[in-house]
mmCIF file of C-alpha atoms in Angstrom:
data_model
loop_
_atom_site.group_PDB
_atom_site.id
_atom_site.type_symbol
_atom_site.label_atom_id
_atom_site.label_comp_id
_atom_site.label_asym_id
_atom_site.label_seq_id
_atom_site.Cartn_x
_atom_site.Cartn_y
_atom_site.Cartn_z
ATOM 1 C CA UNK A 1 -59.081 224.528 196.739
ATOM 2 C CA UNK A 2 -58.589 227.884 196.793
ATOM 3 C CA UNK A 3 -57.788 230.692 194.669
ATOM 4 C CA UNK A 4 -54.141 231.128 195.456
ATOM 5 C CA UNK A 5 -53.132 227.115 194.858
ATOM 6 C CA UNK A 6 -55.137 227.431 191.574
ATOM 7 C CA UNK A 7 -52.904 230.013 190.243
ATOM 8 C CA UNK A 8 -49.498 228.976 191.889
ATOM 9 C CA UNK A 9 -50.272 224.995 191.879
ATOM 10 C CA UNK A 10 -52.564 224.364 188.991
ATOM 11 C CA UNK A 11 -51.485 227.425 186.025
ATOM 12 C CA UNK A 12 -48.197 228.919 186.642
ATOM 13 C CA UNK A 13 -46.398 225.383 187.991
ATOM 14 C CA UNK A 14 -47.718 223.386 185.572
ATOM 15 C CA UNK A 15 -46.511 222.420 182.141
ATOM 16 C CA UNK A 16 -48.772 222.142 178.752
ATOM 17 C CA UNK A 17 -48.538 218.158 179.562
ATOM 18 C CA UNK A 18 -50.738 218.899 182.658
ATOM 19 C CA UNK A 19 -53.706 220.227 180.436
ATOM 20 C CA UNK A 20 -55.654 218.044 177.795
ATOM 21 C CA UNK A 21 -56.198 220.164 174.828
ATOM 22 C CA UNK A 22 -59.779 220.148 173.037
ATOM 23 C CA UNK A 23 -59.112 219.844 169.336
ATOM 24 C CA UNK A 24 -62.760 219.431 167.973
ATOM 25 C CA UNK A 25 -64.674 222.436 166.499
ATOM 26 C CA UNK A 26 -67.559 223.358 167.825
ATOM 27 C CA UNK A 27 -69.197 226.000 169.793
ATOM 28 C CA UNK A 28 -67.611 226.664 173.512
ATOM 29 C CA UNK A 29 -70.264 228.675 174.981
ATOM 30 C CA UNK A 30 -67.861 231.064 175.854
ATOM 31 C CA UNK A 31 -68.827 233.942 173.722
ATOM 32 C CA UNK A 32 -68.289 238.101 173.430
ATOM 33 C CA UNK A 33 -72.252 239.608 172.252
ATOM 34 C CA UNK A 34 -73.369 242.937 172.021
ATOM 35 C CA UNK A 35 -77.375 243.779 172.569
ATOM 36 C CA UNK A 36 -79.547 246.412 172.881
ATOM 37 C CA UNK A 37 -81.948 248.556 171.383
ATOM 38 C CA UNK A 38 -82.247 250.280 167.608
ATOM 39 C CA UNK A 39 -84.629 251.713 165.213
ATOM 40 C CA UNK A 40 -84.493 247.968 164.057
ATOM 41 C CA UNK A 41 -85.591 246.955 167.506
ATOM 42 C CA UNK A 42 -83.934 244.800 169.812
ATOM 43 C CA UNK A 43 -81.112 242.775 168.578
ATOM 44 C CA UNK A 44 -78.492 239.850 170.788
ATOM 45 C CA UNK A 45 -75.414 239.319 167.830
ATOM 46 C CA UNK A 46 -72.395 236.567 168.896
ATOM 47 C CA UNK A 47 -69.323 238.828 167.870
ATOM 48 C CA UNK A 48 -66.649 236.423 169.313
ATOM 49 C CA UNK A 49 -65.246 233.675 171.122
ATOM 50 C CA UNK A 50 -62.473 232.096 171.968
ATOM 51 C CA UNK A 51 -60.863 229.633 169.384
ATOM 52 C CA UNK A 52 -59.394 227.315 171.668
ATOM 53 C CA UNK A 53 -59.743 225.340 174.729
ATOM 54 C CA UNK A 54 -58.174 222.541 177.489
ATOM 55 C CA UNK A 55 -59.150 220.968 180.681
ATOM 56 C CA UNK A 56 -56.257 220.817 183.441
ATOM 57 C CA UNK A 57 -55.602 216.918 183.655
ATOM 58 C CA UNK A 58 -55.169 216.875 187.452
ATOM 59 C CA UNK A 59 -58.055 219.187 188.059
ATOM 60 C CA UNK A 60 -61.222 219.119 185.488
ATOM 61 C CA UNK A 61 -63.043 221.852 187.435
ATOM 62 C CA UNK A 62 -60.544 223.849 185.600
ATOM 63 C CA UNK A 63 -60.691 225.033 182.251
ATOM 64 C CA UNK A 64 -59.153 227.547 179.924
ATOM 65 C CA UNK A 65 -59.981 229.199 177.014
ATOM 66 C CA UNK A 66 -58.039 231.684 175.080
ATOM 67 C CA UNK A 67 -58.089 233.622 171.461
ATOM 68 C CA UNK A 68 -60.902 235.882 172.000
ATOM 69 C CA UNK A 69 -59.811 239.271 170.991
ATOM 70 C CA UNK A 70 -59.650 241.964 173.389
ATOM 71 C CA UNK A 71 -60.737 244.622 171.011
ATOM 72 C CA UNK A 72 -63.496 244.844 168.403
ATOM 73 C CA UNK A 73 -62.382 245.548 164.781
ATOM 74 C CA UNK A 74 -61.744 249.168 164.883
ATOM 75 C CA UNK A 75 -58.664 248.677 167.743
ATOM 76 C CA UNK A 76 -57.960 245.298 166.483
ATOM 77 C CA UNK A 77 -54.074 246.530 165.368
ATOM 78 C CA UNK A 78 -52.137 247.844 168.229
ATOM 79 C CA UNK A 79 -48.856 249.464 167.537
ATOM 80 C CA UNK A 80 -46.277 249.760 170.449
ATOM 81 C CA UNK A 81 -42.325 251.087 170.635
ATOM 82 C CA UNK A 82 -41.337 247.747 171.718
ATOM 83 C CA UNK A 83 -42.785 246.242 168.556
ATOM 84 C CA UNK A 84 -41.121 248.085 166.017
ATOM 85 C CA UNK A 85 -38.387 246.214 165.102
ATOM 86 C CA UNK A 86 -39.996 243.267 164.018
ATOM 87 C CA UNK A 87 -41.001 242.600 160.156
ATOM 88 C CA UNK A 88 -44.703 243.029 161.281
ATOM 89 C CA UNK A 89 -44.898 245.758 163.913
ATOM 90 C CA UNK A 90 -48.671 245.034 164.481
ATOM 91 C CA UNK A 91 -49.614 243.551 168.138
ATOM 92 C CA UNK A 92 -53.245 241.623 168.307
ATOM 93 C CA UNK A 93 -54.348 241.555 171.678
ATOM 94 C CA UNK A 94 -56.334 238.614 173.369
ATOM 95 C CA UNK A 95 -57.575 237.336 176.463
ATOM 96 C CA UNK A 96 -56.709 233.609 178.094
ATOM 97 C CA UNK A 97 -59.582 232.722 180.661
ATOM 98 C CA UNK A 98 -59.657 230.518 183.376
ATOM 99 C CA UNK A 99 -62.460 228.841 184.537
ATOM 100 C CA UNK A 100 -63.412 226.880 187.846
ATOM 101 C CA UNK A 101 -66.966 224.991 187.001
ATOM 102 C CA UNK A 102 -67.647 227.598 184.424
ATOM 103 C CA UNK A 103 -66.897 230.341 186.371
ATOM 104 C CA UNK A 104 -64.725 233.068 184.734
ATOM 105 C CA UNK A 105 -61.752 232.965 187.827
ATOM 106 C CA UNK A 106 -59.126 234.802 186.502
ATOM 107 C CA UNK A 107 -57.828 236.733 182.841
ATOM 108 C CA UNK A 108 -54.666 237.031 181.312
ATOM 109 C CA UNK A 109 -54.299 239.281 178.528
ATOM 110 C CA UNK A 110 -51.471 238.194 176.279
ATOM 111 C CA UNK A 111 -50.467 238.880 172.516
ATOM 112 C CA UNK A 112 -49.418 238.075 169.211
ATOM 113 C CA UNK A 113 -46.412 239.947 168.046
ATOM 114 C CA UNK A 114 -43.821 239.202 165.006
ATOM 115 C CA UNK A 115 -46.711 238.130 162.286
ATOM 116 C CA UNK A 116 -47.770 235.432 164.618
ATOM 117 C CA UNK A 117 -44.876 233.976 165.481
ATOM 118 C CA UNK A 118 -44.487 235.118 169.060
ATOM 119 C CA UNK A 119 -46.897 235.085 172.166
ATOM 120 C CA UNK A 120 -46.099 237.152 174.991
ATOM 121 C CA UNK A 121 -47.797 239.356 177.669
ATOM 122 C CA UNK A 122 -48.634 243.123 177.057
ATOM 123 C CA UNK A 123 -45.444 244.890 178.204
ATOM 124 C CA UNK A 124 -46.660 248.353 180.628
ATOM 125 C CA UNK A 125 -45.135 251.382 179.811
ATOM 126 C CA UNK A 126 -41.730 250.542 181.777
ATOM 127 C CA UNK A 127 -41.514 247.387 179.938
ATOM 128 C CA UNK A 128 -42.699 244.860 182.890
ATOM 129 C CA UNK A 129 -44.251 242.016 182.404
ATOM 130 C CA UNK A 130 -45.728 239.807 185.621
ATOM 131 C CA UNK A 131 -43.960 236.470 186.221
ATOM 132 C CA UNK A 132 -47.622 235.007 186.139
ATOM 133 C CA UNK A 133 -48.503 236.362 182.927
ATOM 134 C CA UNK A 134 -45.442 234.974 181.934
ATOM 135 C CA UNK A 135 -45.984 231.905 182.730
ATOM 136 C CA UNK A 136 -49.291 231.798 181.008
ATOM 137 C CA UNK A 137 -47.562 232.660 177.773
ATOM 138 C CA UNK A 138 -45.572 229.670 177.869
ATOM 139 C CA UNK A 139 -48.442 227.467 178.600
ATOM 140 C CA UNK A 140 -50.122 229.382 175.472
ATOM 141 C CA UNK A 141 -46.981 228.993 173.822
ATOM 142 C CA UNK A 142 -46.393 225.332 174.467
ATOM 143 C CA UNK A 143 -50.070 224.213 173.927
ATOM 144 C CA UNK A 144 -50.133 225.636 170.516
ATOM 145 C CA UNK A 145 -47.224 223.592 169.420
ATOM 146 C CA UNK A 146 -45.541 226.751 168.388
ATOM 147 C CA UNK A 147 -41.573 226.083 167.481
ATOM 148 C CA UNK A 148 -39.084 226.506 170.276
ATOM 149 C CA UNK A 149 -37.132 229.097 168.948
ATOM 150 C CA UNK A 150 -40.246 231.326 169.110
ATOM 151 C CA UNK A 151 -40.983 231.214 172.938
ATOM 152 C CA UNK A 152 -42.017 234.098 174.902
ATOM 153 C CA UNK A 153 -38.929 234.386 176.615
ATOM 154 C CA UNK A 154 -36.663 234.905 173.709
ATOM 155 C CA UNK A 155 -39.036 237.854 172.586
ATOM 156 C CA UNK A 156 -39.442 239.193 176.021
ATOM 157 C CA UNK A 157 -35.778 238.964 176.552
ATOM 158 C CA UNK A 158 -35.069 241.027 172.763
ATOM 159 C CA UNK A 159 -37.343 243.499 173.420
ATOM 160 C CA UNK A 160 -35.763 244.348 176.757
ATOM 161 C CA UNK A 161 -38.637 243.338 179.130
ATOM 162 C CA UNK A 162 -38.482 243.022 183.108
ATOM 163 C CA UNK A 163 -40.658 240.351 184.635
ATOM 164 C CA UNK A 164 -41.853 241.216 188.019
ATOM 165 C CA UNK A 165 -43.722 239.615 191.165
ATOM 166 C CA UNK A 166 -47.243 239.741 190.266
ATOM 167 C CA UNK A 167 -48.497 240.823 193.278
ATOM 168 C CA UNK A 168 -52.263 240.584 193.037
ATOM 169 C CA UNK A 169 -52.140 236.903 192.425
ATOM 170 C CA UNK A 170 -49.785 236.610 195.689
ATOM 171 C CA UNK A 171 -46.529 235.864 193.410
ATOM 172 C CA UNK A 172 -47.350 233.029 191.079
ATOM 173 C CA UNK A 173 -45.270 232.345 188.964
ATOM 174 C CA UNK A 174 -42.200 233.701 190.702
ATOM 175 C CA UNK A 175 -39.094 231.498 191.221
#
């Protein structure tokens, strides 16, 4: 199994039924932490973690975790021109991390929009999102059992986002 196959066959081309979502509470051991030293001495603190996890049914070496906020509290609420039409204009960015045998192999940055009703990739300045990021947004949407009327495609179409081939991932997610 190589990274190309994982990105194409196991992530972008699979629906939520191909994943087993772990719904039991407890630590995932995929943390964000800060450490250093200061006037009080050395410190080490957990400052964030993913809230959800799933395992690929076909290939259990592939797991994913999502929900860890990209930005710390001081930058948590983001605002973009494309989100101004929503009732709640704030955008909350979070990571979806993919692991192979617990080693990080890929990361996608998604965001919650419209008061948490929608999940989409963050469009670039030209309102472009990659096909792979969009496939991951649909996967997360479905794994979280969100209503069908709030699917990522509706929101991306509503803001006028253009879906483009993901060159870095060899076109994963493109038809």
